[in-house]
Coordinates of C-alpha atoms and ligand atoms in Angstrom, one line a residue:
M1 CA -25.5 7.9 -21.9
R2 CA -21.4 6.8 -21.9
N3 CA -22.4 3.4 -20.4
E4 CA -18.5 2.9 -18.5
T5 CA -19.2 -0.4 -17.7
N6 CA -19.1 -2.1 -21.3
I7 CA -16.2 0.5 -22.2
N8 CA -14.2 -0.8 -19.2
E9 CA -15.2 -4.3 -20.4
L10 CA -13.7 -4.0 -24.5
E11 CA -10.6 -2.5 -22.9
A12 CA -9.5 -5.3 -20.9
Q13 CA -11.0 -7.3 -23.7
R14 CA -8.5 -5.2 -26.6
Q15 CA -5.3 -5.7 -23.3
R16 CA -5.8 -9.1 -24.0
E17 CA -6.1 -10.2 -27.1
I18 CA -2.7 -7.6 -26.6
M19 CA -1.5 -10.4 -24.0
N20 CA -2.4 -12.5 -26.7
R21 CA -0.3 -11.3 -30.1
L22 CA 2.7 -10.2 -26.8
K23 CA 2.3 -14.1 -25.9
V24 CA 3.4 -15.2 -29.6
R25 CA 6.0 -12.9 -30.9
F26 CA 8.1 -13.3 -26.6
T27 CA 7.8 -17.5 -27.3
Q28 CA 9.7 -17.6 -30.1
K29 CA 12.1 -15.1 -29.2
S30 CA 12.9 -17.3 -25.9
R31 CA 13.1 -20.1 -28.5
E32 CA 16.0 -18.4 -30.2
L33 CA 17.5 -17.5 -26.7
G34 CA 17.4 -20.9 -25.5
R35 CA 16.7 -19.7 -22.3
P36 CA 13.5 -18.1 -21.0
L37 CA 12.7 -14.1 -20.8
T38 CA 12.8 -13.5 -17.4
Y39 CA 11.2 -10.2 -15.7
C40 CA 12.3 -8.2 -12.7
S41 CA 9.6 -6.3 -11.0
I42 CA 10.8 -3.3 -7.8
C43 CA 8.5 -1.6 -5.6
F44 CA 8.8 1.2 -3.2
G45 CA 5.8 2.6 -0.8
C46 CA 2.9 1.4 -0.1
Q47 CA 0.2 -1.4 -0.1
M48 CA -1.9 0.1 -3.5
N49 CA 1.5 0.1 -5.1
A50 CA 2.7 -4.1 -3.6
K51 CA -1.2 -3.8 -5.1
D52 CA -0.5 -2.8 -8.2
S53 CA 2.8 -4.1 -9.0
E54 CA 1.1 -7.4 -8.3
K55 CA -1.2 -6.2 -11.6
L56 CA 1.7 -5.3 -13.7
E57 CA 3.7 -8.9 -12.3
G58 CA 0.2 -10.7 -13.8
I59 CA 0.6 -9.3 -17.0
L60 CA 3.9 -10.0 -17.5
E61 CA 3.8 -13.8 -16.7
T62 CA 0.4 -13.6 -19.1
I63 CA 3.3 -12.0 -21.9
G64 CA 5.8 -14.8 -21.1
Y65 CA 8.2 -12.8 -18.8
V66 CA 9.4 -15.3 -15.8
K67 CA 10.1 -14.2 -12.4
T68 CA 13.7 -13.9 -11.0
D69 CA 15.3 -11.6 -7.7
S70 CA 18.1 -10.3 -10.3
E71 CA 18.2 -7.4 -12.0
D72 CA 20.6 -9.1 -15.1
A73 CA 16.8 -9.7 -17.1
D74 CA 15.2 -9.3 -19.8
F75 CA 12.7 -6.9 -18.4
I76 CA 12.9 -4.4 -15.4
I77 CA 9.3 -2.9 -13.7
M78 CA 10.5 -0.2 -11.1
N79 CA 7.3 0.9 -9.7
T80 CA 8.0 4.0 -7.3
C81 CA 6.6 6.4 -4.3
T82 CA 7.1 10.1 -3.9
V83 CA 5.8 10.5 -1.0
R84 CA 8.5 11.0 0.3
E85 CA 12.1 13.1 -0.7
N86 CA 13.9 10.3 0.2
A87 CA 12.3 7.9 -1.9
N88 CA 12.0 9.0 -5.4
L89 CA 16.4 9.3 -4.7
R90 CA 16.8 5.8 -3.6
V91 CA 14.2 5.8 -7.6
Y92 CA 17.8 7.4 -9.2
G93 CA 20.4 5.9 -7.8
R94 CA 18.9 2.5 -8.3
L95 CA 18.6 3.6 -12.2
G96 CA 22.4 4.3 -12.2
Q97 CA 23.1 0.9 -11.5
L98 CA 20.4 -0.7 -14.3
K99 CA 22.4 1.5 -17.0
K100 CA 25.1 -0.9 -16.7
Y101 CA 22.9 -4.7 -16.8
K102 CA 21.3 -2.6 -20.4
K103 CA 25.2 -2.3 -22.0
K104 CA 24.9 -6.3 -20.8
N105 CA 21.7 -6.8 -22.6
P106 CA 21.0 -4.0 -24.9
D107 CA 17.5 -5.5 -25.4
M108 CA 16.5 -5.0 -21.8
L109 CA 13.2 -2.7 -21.4
I110 CA 13.4 -1.1 -19.3
A111 CA 10.0 0.0 -16.9
L112 CA 9.6 2.8 -14.4
C113 CA 5.5 3.3 -13.6
G114 CA 3.8 4.2 -10.2
C115 CA 3.4 7.6 -8.4
M116 CA 6.5 9.5 -8.9
M117 CA 6.0 9.4 -12.6
Q118 CA 3.3 11.9 -12.6
E119 CA 4.7 14.3 -11.6
S120 CA 6.4 16.3 -14.9
L121 CA 9.7 17.6 -13.6
V122 CA 10.2 14.2 -12.5
V123 CA 9.9 12.1 -16.2
E124 CA 11.8 16.0 -17.2
K125 CA 14.7 14.5 -15.6
I126 CA 15.1 11.1 -16.2
K127 CA 14.4 12.0 -20.2
Q128 CA 17.1 14.5 -20.0
S129 CA 19.7 11.9 -17.9
Y130 CA 18.3 8.5 -18.3
R131 CA 18.1 7.8 -21.9
H132 CA 18.5 4.0 -21.5
V133 CA 14.6 4.0 -19.6
D134 CA 12.2 2.3 -22.7
I135 CA 8.7 2.7 -21.1
I136 CA 7.7 5.6 -18.9
F137 CA 3.8 5.3 -17.5
G138 CA 1.8 6.7 -14.3
T139 CA -0.7 5.4 -11.6
H140 CA -4.0 5.1 -13.8
N141 CA -2.7 3.6 -16.6
V142 CA -1.0 -0.1 -14.7
F143 CA -3.5 -1.9 -16.4
K144 CA -2.2 -1.1 -20.1
L145 CA 1.3 -2.4 -19.1
A146 CA 1.1 -5.0 -22.0
E147 CA -0.4 -2.6 -25.0
L148 CA 3.1 -0.1 -24.0
I149 CA 5.4 -2.2 -23.9
E150 CA 4.1 -3.5 -28.1
N151 CA 4.0 0.1 -29.0
K152 CA 7.5 0.2 -27.5
L153 CA 8.5 -3.2 -29.6
N154 CA 7.4 -0.6 -32.6
T155 CA 9.6 1.9 -32.7
K156 CA 12.3 3.7 -31.6
G157 CA 12.8 5.5 -28.4
M158 CA 11.0 5.9 -25.3
V159 CA 6.8 5.3 -24.7
I160 CA 6.4 8.2 -22.6
D161 CA 2.0 7.0 -21.0
I162 CA 1.0 9.5 -18.1
W163 CA -2.7 10.4 -17.7
E164 CA -3.6 13.4 -15.2
G165 CA -6.4 11.8 -14.5
T166 CA -9.1 8.7 -14.9
S167 CA -12.6 7.4 -13.8
E168 CA -11.7 4.0 -15.6
I169 CA -11.5 1.4 -13.3
V170 CA -11.0 -2.0 -15.7
E171 CA -11.5 -5.0 -13.9
D172 CA -10.0 -8.6 -14.7
L173 CA -7.2 -8.3 -15.1
P174 CA -4.3 -11.0 -14.6
S175 CA -2.6 -10.6 -11.1
D176 CA 0.0 -12.6 -10.0
R177 CA -0.6 -12.8 -6.3
K178 CA 2.1 -12.9 -3.7
Y179 CA 0.4 -15.5 -1.2
D180 CA -2.1 -18.3 -1.9
F181 CA -3.9 -17.2 1.3
K182 CA -4.2 -13.7 1.6
C183 CA -4.8 -11.2 -0.8
G184 CA -5.5 -7.0 -1.1
V185 CA -8.3 -5.8 -2.8
N186 CA -8.4 -2.4 -3.9
I187 CA -12.3 -0.8 -2.3
M188 CA -11.1 2.8 -4.8
F189 CA -8.3 5.0 -6.5
G190 CA -7.2 8.4 -4.7
C191 CA -7.4 10.6 -2.2
N192 CA -9.3 13.9 -1.9
N193 CA -8.4 15.1 1.2
F194 CA -5.4 17.5 0.5
C195 CA -3.1 17.7 3.8
S196 CA -2.2 20.4 3.3
Y197 CA 2.0 18.3 3.6
C198 CA 0.5 15.3 1.1
I199 CA 1.3 14.4 -3.1
V200 CA -0.8 12.0 -3.2
P201 CA -4.4 13.3 -4.0
Y202 CA -1.7 14.9 -7.4
V203 CA -0.5 11.9 -8.1
R204 CA -3.4 8.8 -7.4
G205 CA -6.4 11.3 -8.6
R206 CA -9.7 11.9 -7.4
E207 CA -11.9 9.4 -5.0
R208 CA -13.9 6.7 -7.1
S209 CA -14.6 3.8 -5.4
R210 CA -15.6 0.2 -6.5
K211 CA -18.9 -0.8 -7.6
P212 CA -19.2 -3.7 -4.5
E213 CA -20.5 -6.1 -6.8
D214 CA -17.3 -6.0 -8.9
I215 CA -15.6 -6.0 -5.1
I216 CA -18.1 -8.9 -4.0
K217 CA -17.4 -10.9 -7.0
E218 CA -13.1 -10.5 -6.6
I219 CA -12.8 -12.2 -2.9
E220 CA -16.3 -14.3 -4.3
A221 CA -13.6 -15.8 -7.0
L222 CA -9.9 -15.1 -4.8
V223 CA -12.2 -17.6 -1.7
K224 CA -12.2 -19.9 -4.0
D225 CA -9.2 -19.9 -4.8
G226 CA -8.0 -20.4 -1.5
V227 CA -7.5 -17.2 -0.2
A228 CA -8.9 -16.8 3.6
E229 CA -7.8 -12.9 4.7
V230 CA -8.6 -10.0 2.7
M231 CA -6.8 -6.5 2.7
L232 CA -9.1 -4.4 1.2
L233 CA -7.0 -0.6 -0.2
G234 CA -7.5 2.4 -0.4
Q235 CA -5.8 6.3 0.6
N236 CA -9.5 6.7 2.3
V237 CA -11.2 3.5 2.8
N238 CA -13.9 5.3 4.9
S239 CA -15.1 7.7 2.7
Y240 CA -15.6 4.6 0.6
G241 CA -19.0 4.9 -1.7
K242 CA -19.6 8.1 -0.8
N243 CA -19.6 8.6 -5.1
L244 CA -21.0 5.9 -6.0
E245 CA -23.9 5.9 -8.8
H246 CA -25.8 3.7 -5.7
P247 CA -24.0 4.8 -3.2
I248 CA -23.1 2.8 0.1
T249 CA -21.0 2.9 2.6
F250 CA -17.9 1.6 4.2
S251 CA -19.6 -0.2 7.0
Q252 CA -22.5 -1.8 4.8
L253 CA -19.5 -2.8 2.6
L254 CA -18.1 -4.9 5.7
E255 CA -21.0 -6.4 6.4
R256 CA -21.8 -7.8 3.6
I257 CA -18.0 -8.8 2.7
E258 CA -19.1 -10.7 5.9
Q259 CA -20.9 -12.4 3.9
I260 CA -18.7 -14.0 2.0
E261 CA -18.7 -17.9 2.9
G262 CA -15.4 -19.5 3.4
L263 CA -13.4 -16.4 4.2
K264 CA -12.0 -16.0 7.4
R265 CA -10.3 -12.2 8.1
I266 CA -11.2 -8.8 6.4
R267 CA -9.0 -6.4 7.4
F268 CA -8.7 -3.0 5.3
M269 CA -6.4 0.5 5.7
T270 CA -6.4 3.4 5.5
S271 CA -9.0 5.0 8.0
H272 CA -8.6 8.8 7.9
P273 CA -10.2 9.7 11.5
K274 CA -12.5 13.0 10.5
D275 CA -14.2 10.1 8.1
L276 CA -14.5 7.1 10.8
S277 CA -18.1 6.5 12.0
D278 CA -20.5 5.5 15.1
E279 CA -21.6 2.3 12.3
L280 CA -18.4 1.3 11.5
I281 CA -16.5 1.1 15.0
A282 CA -20.3 -0.8 15.8
V283 CA -20.1 -3.2 13.5
M284 CA -16.8 -3.9 14.0
A285 CA -17.4 -4.6 17.2
K286 CA -20.0 -7.6 17.0
S287 CA -17.8 -8.6 13.7
K288 CA -16.5 -12.4 13.9
K289 CA -14.2 -11.9 10.4
I290 CA -12.5 -8.2 11.3
C291 CA -9.1 -8.4 13.0
K292 CA -8.7 -6.7 15.4
H293 CA -6.6 -4.2 14.0
L294 CA -7.2 0.4 13.0
H295 CA -4.1 2.0 11.5
L296 CA -5.7 4.9 12.6
P297 CA -3.2 8.2 12.1
M298 CA -2.7 10.9 13.9
Q299 CA 0.2 12.9 12.7
S300 CA 0.2 15.2 14.6
G301 CA -0.8 16.0 18.7
S302 CA -1.2 19.5 18.4
T303 CA -4.6 21.1 17.2
K304 CA -3.1 24.2 16.1
V305 CA -1.0 21.3 13.5
L306 CA -3.8 18.9 12.7
S307 CA -5.0 22.8 11.5
D308 CA -2.2 23.1 9.0
M309 CA -2.7 19.6 7.5
N310 CA -6.1 20.3 6.3
R311 CA -6.6 17.1 8.5
R312 CA -10.0 18.2 10.3
Y313 CA -10.3 17.2 13.8
T314 CA -8.4 18.3 17.1
K315 CA -6.5 16.5 19.1
E316 CA -9.6 15.8 21.7
D317 CA -11.5 14.9 19.2
Y318 CA -8.6 11.9 17.8
L319 CA -8.3 11.6 21.9
A320 CA -12.4 11.1 22.2
L321 CA -12.4 9.0 18.9
V322 CA -10.0 6.2 20.0
D323 CA -12.1 6.2 23.6
K324 CA -15.3 5.0 21.6
I325 CA -13.1 2.2 19.7
K326 CA -11.2 1.3 23.4
T327 CA -15.4 1.1 24.5
A328 CA -16.4 -0.5 22.1
I329 CA -13.5 -3.1 20.9
P330 CA -11.2 -3.7 23.9
D331 CA -8.9 -6.2 22.7
I332 CA -8.3 -4.3 19.2
S333 CA -4.5 -3.1 18.6
L334 CA -4.5 0.7 17.6
T335 CA -1.7 1.4 15.2
T336 CA -1.1 5.3 14.0
D337 CA 1.9 7.5 11.7
I338 CA 2.9 10.5 13.1
I339 CA 5.2 12.8 11.5
V340 CA 7.1 15.4 13.0
G341 CA 9.1 18.8 12.4
F342 CA 6.0 19.4 10.2
P343 CA 7.0 23.7 8.9
T344 CA 4.5 25.0 11.7
E345 CA 5.4 22.5 14.7
T346 CA 6.9 23.9 17.7
E347 CA 7.9 23.1 21.1
E348 CA 4.5 23.0 22.3
D349 CA 3.5 21.2 18.9
F350 CA 5.9 18.5 19.4
K351 CA 5.2 18.0 23.3
D352 CA 1.5 17.8 22.2
T353 CA 2.1 14.7 19.8
L354 CA 4.1 12.8 22.8
D355 CA 0.5 13.8 25.5
V356 CA -1.5 11.3 22.9
V357 CA 0.6 9.6 21.9
R358 CA 1.1 8.5 25.8
K359 CA -2.7 8.3 26.4
V360 CA -3.5 6.6 23.3
R361 CA -0.4 4.2 24.0
F362 CA -0.1 2.8 20.0
D363 CA 1.1 -0.9 19.3
S364 CA 2.8 0.3 16.8
A365 CA 3.5 3.6 15.3
F366 CA 4.9 5.4 11.4
T367 CA 7.4 7.5 12.2
F368 CA 8.0 10.3 10.0
I369 CA 10.4 13.3 9.5
Y370 CA 8.4 15.9 7.0
S371 CA 9.2 15.7 3.9
K372 CA 8.6 19.5 1.6
R373 CA 7.2 17.9 -1.8
T374 CA 6.7 20.5 -4.5
G375 CA 3.0 22.1 -5.2
T376 CA 1.7 20.8 -2.3
P377 CA 0.9 23.8 0.6
A378 CA 2.4 23.1 3.1
A379 CA 6.3 23.3 0.8
D380 CA 5.5 27.4 0.4
M381 CA 5.0 26.9 5.0
E382 CA 8.0 28.8 6.8
F383 CA 9.5 26.8 9.3
Q384 CA 9.7 27.1 13.1
A385 CA 12.4 24.4 14.4
T386 CA 15.9 23.8 12.7
E387 CA 16.6 20.4 11.7
E388 CA 18.4 20.0 14.6
E389 CA 15.8 20.1 16.3
I390 CA 12.7 18.2 14.2
K391 CA 16.4 15.5 14.2
D392 CA 16.2 15.5 18.5
R393 CA 11.8 15.6 18.2
F394 CA 11.8 12.7 15.5
D395 CA 14.6 11.1 18.1
C396 CA 11.9 11.8 21.1
L397 CA 9.4 10.1 19.6
L398 CA 10.4 7.3 18.3
K399 CA 12.1 6.6 21.8
E400 CA 8.5 6.9 23.5
V401 CA 6.9 5.5 21.7
Q402 CA 8.9 1.4 20.6
E403 CA 9.1 2.1 24.7
I404 CA 5.4 1.9 24.5
A405 CA 5.0 -0.8 22.1
K406 CA 7.6 -3.3 24.0
E407 CA 4.2 -3.0 27.0
T408 CA 1.3 -2.8 25.0
C409 CA 2.1 -5.7 22.0
G410 CA 2.8 -7.8 25.1
R411 CA -0.2 -7.8 27.0
D412 CA -1.8 -11.4 25.3
Q413 CA 1.5 -13.2 26.8
G414 CA -0.2 -17.2 27.8
K415 CA -3.2 -16.3 26.2
I416 CA -3.8 -18.9 23.3
M417 CA -4.8 -17.5 20.1
E418 CA -5.4 -18.2 16.7
V419 CA -3.2 -16.7 13.8
L420 CA -2.6 -17.1 10.1
V421 CA 0.2 -18.7 9.6
E422 CA 2.4 -17.3 6.8
G423 CA 4.8 -17.9 6.2
L424 CA 9.3 -19.8 7.8
D425 CA 11.2 -16.8 10.5
E426 CA 13.1 -14.8 8.5
Q427 CA 15.6 -15.6 10.5
D428 CA 14.6 -18.7 10.9
E429 CA 13.8 -21.6 9.0
N430 CA 12.8 -23.7 12.1
L431 CA 10.4 -21.5 12.7
L432 CA 7.4 -20.9 11.6
T433 CA 5.9 -17.3 11.2
G434 CA 2.4 -17.1 11.7
R435 CA 0.1 -14.0 13.0
L436 CA -2.7 -12.5 15.5
S437 CA -5.7 -11.1 13.9
N438 CA -4.4 -8.0 15.9
N439 CA -1.1 -8.0 13.5
L440 CA 1.3 -9.1 15.5
L441 CA 3.4 -11.9 14.4
V442 CA 4.0 -15.0 16.4
H443 CA 7.7 -17.1 16.3
F444 CA 7.4 -20.8 16.8
P445 CA 7.9 -23.6 16.0
G446 CA 5.8 -26.3 13.1
D447 CA 5.8 -28.2 10.1
P448 CA 5.8 -26.3 6.6
S449 CA 2.5 -28.0 5.7
L450 CA 0.6 -25.4 8.0
I451 CA 1.3 -23.0 5.9
G452 CA -1.8 -21.2 4.6
T453 CA -3.5 -22.3 7.9
F454 CA -4.9 -21.0 11.2
Q455 CA -3.2 -22.5 14.1
N456 CA -3.2 -21.7 18.0
V457 CA -0.7 -21.2 19.4
K458 CA -0.2 -20.2 23.0
L459 CA 1.9 -17.5 23.5
T460 CA 4.5 -18.4 25.4
E461 CA 7.1 -15.1 25.3
A462 CA 5.9 -11.1 24.8
K463 CA 9.0 -10.4 22.4
G464 CA 8.4 -6.5 22.2
F465 CA 7.2 -6.7 19.0
Y466 CA 6.4 -9.7 18.3
Y467 CA 6.2 -12.8 20.2
I468 CA 7.4 -16.7 20.9
G469 CA 5.1 -19.3 20.7
T470 CA 4.0 -22.9 20.8
L471 CA 1.3 -24.6 18.9
M472 CA -1.1 -26.4 20.9
Ligands
5AD501 N1 6.4 13.8 4.5 C1 6.7 13.6 5.9 N2 5.7 11.9 6.5 C2 4.0 12.4 4.6 N3 3.6 11.4 4.9 C3 2.9 11.9 3.7 N4 3.5 12.9 3.3 C4 4.3 12.9 3.7 C5 5.1 14.1 3.8 N5 5.2 14.6 3.2 C6 3.0 10.0 5.1 C7 1.3 10.7 6.7 C8 1.1 9.8 6.0 C9 2.4 8.2 5.5 C10 2.1 7.5 4.2 O1 3.1 8.6 5.2 O2 1.6 10.1 7.4 O3 -0.2 9.0 6.9
SF4_502 FE1 -2.1 12.4 1.5 FE2 -3.8 13.2 3.7 FE3 -4.9 11.7 1.4 FE4 -4.0 10.7 3.1 S1 -5.7 11.0 4.1 S2 -3.2 10.5 1.1 S3 -2.4 11.6 4.1 S4 -4.3 13.4 1.7

């Protein structure tokens, strides 16, 4: 029998050896140049991509590159997203700009990876029109970056390595964490849901869960290293563990993670409403560590559109689920994703979406105009509304969502609550920014030495989507 653990350990070992070789090579090059070699990491898209970028940055730092925000760097890595068309357009725009830097520094290497690269038409376009790109790889072989760089240094021309899919999960490679005190942790990869508008299952492949032991081991090590909050990441965390050799539910995984001493907060995303179990609600309700926040994408409020979207729940199912959650966890904050202008959406269907928004009263909602993705079933559906009608619906929804969010988010004004202090306020450096369990931010005066600690803060003023507070 194929022993996957051994194969993956050998692969990790092989990659570490390549990293060692490159480190020697780049140290020498840096000495010749009399300056450090720099890299610039650009990341589009979701938290999965952000996590992949941390891994890519970990590899680049290990082989001797130093991070810079400037695109005038020796190595550019662009991690792409393709969930909506405008994400693709931004990548082409950035690639055009990079050309002038490469002219100035011909040794500069440009690498592209992520979801967009899993689409063959995109790779063809880059091969033809963006010849200054050096390395292209996809979502399944992020762990191979060092090997691809070595290949590039040893050959002429573009290095392209796109995998159709994978069962491999290579563990124990470096990762450069953005924060010392909080960290994303992959628990599963891919998606099996095939919502009819969504390209993710095609570019991120079938669902694969990491073994609970590997996840626990990683979190224990993070906690030892000072991490107090983890965000468990997966496209559909509620179906975690189903295909493991020894199946385990997401709730059981959460209960095991809860036992980790020193870990203070657990977050997770994303939950698919169709798979959210009573067991999970019960575990969340009694947990001391799981944060009071649930991101529960509704996508549409119309049962007909939900069916066309292949979401496998109705408007009534969604509302009943929300009721059940709010009853069990009254202080929960609910957030969501909504798509406006799905091809079969009529004005009546849109009214159903507004109706659900008014009934649930989300803390916040990410609203998107439907974007046609070639290759998905919805791409062949006929539109029931004009572009203008869809734009009007979008504006109307946004207004509604914002008005409700302003009221909902202010419900804790006057209370004293605990925040994890995350950093300086981006607008005002005299203030600190902390995050409540329910994911809202609080800005308050305080000493930067508090960053990374938990503090009690009085929520003195609700500002709509955040609070102004005072340290207790
Ligand atoms: N068009 C618009 N929005 C989309 N999303 C996914 N695919 C599309 C698309 N083709 C949205 C969904 C999902 C979020 C991550 O992106 O709302 O929950
Ligand atoms: Fe896309 Fe649906 Fe999978 Fe989410 S659950 S990634 S929307 S296919």
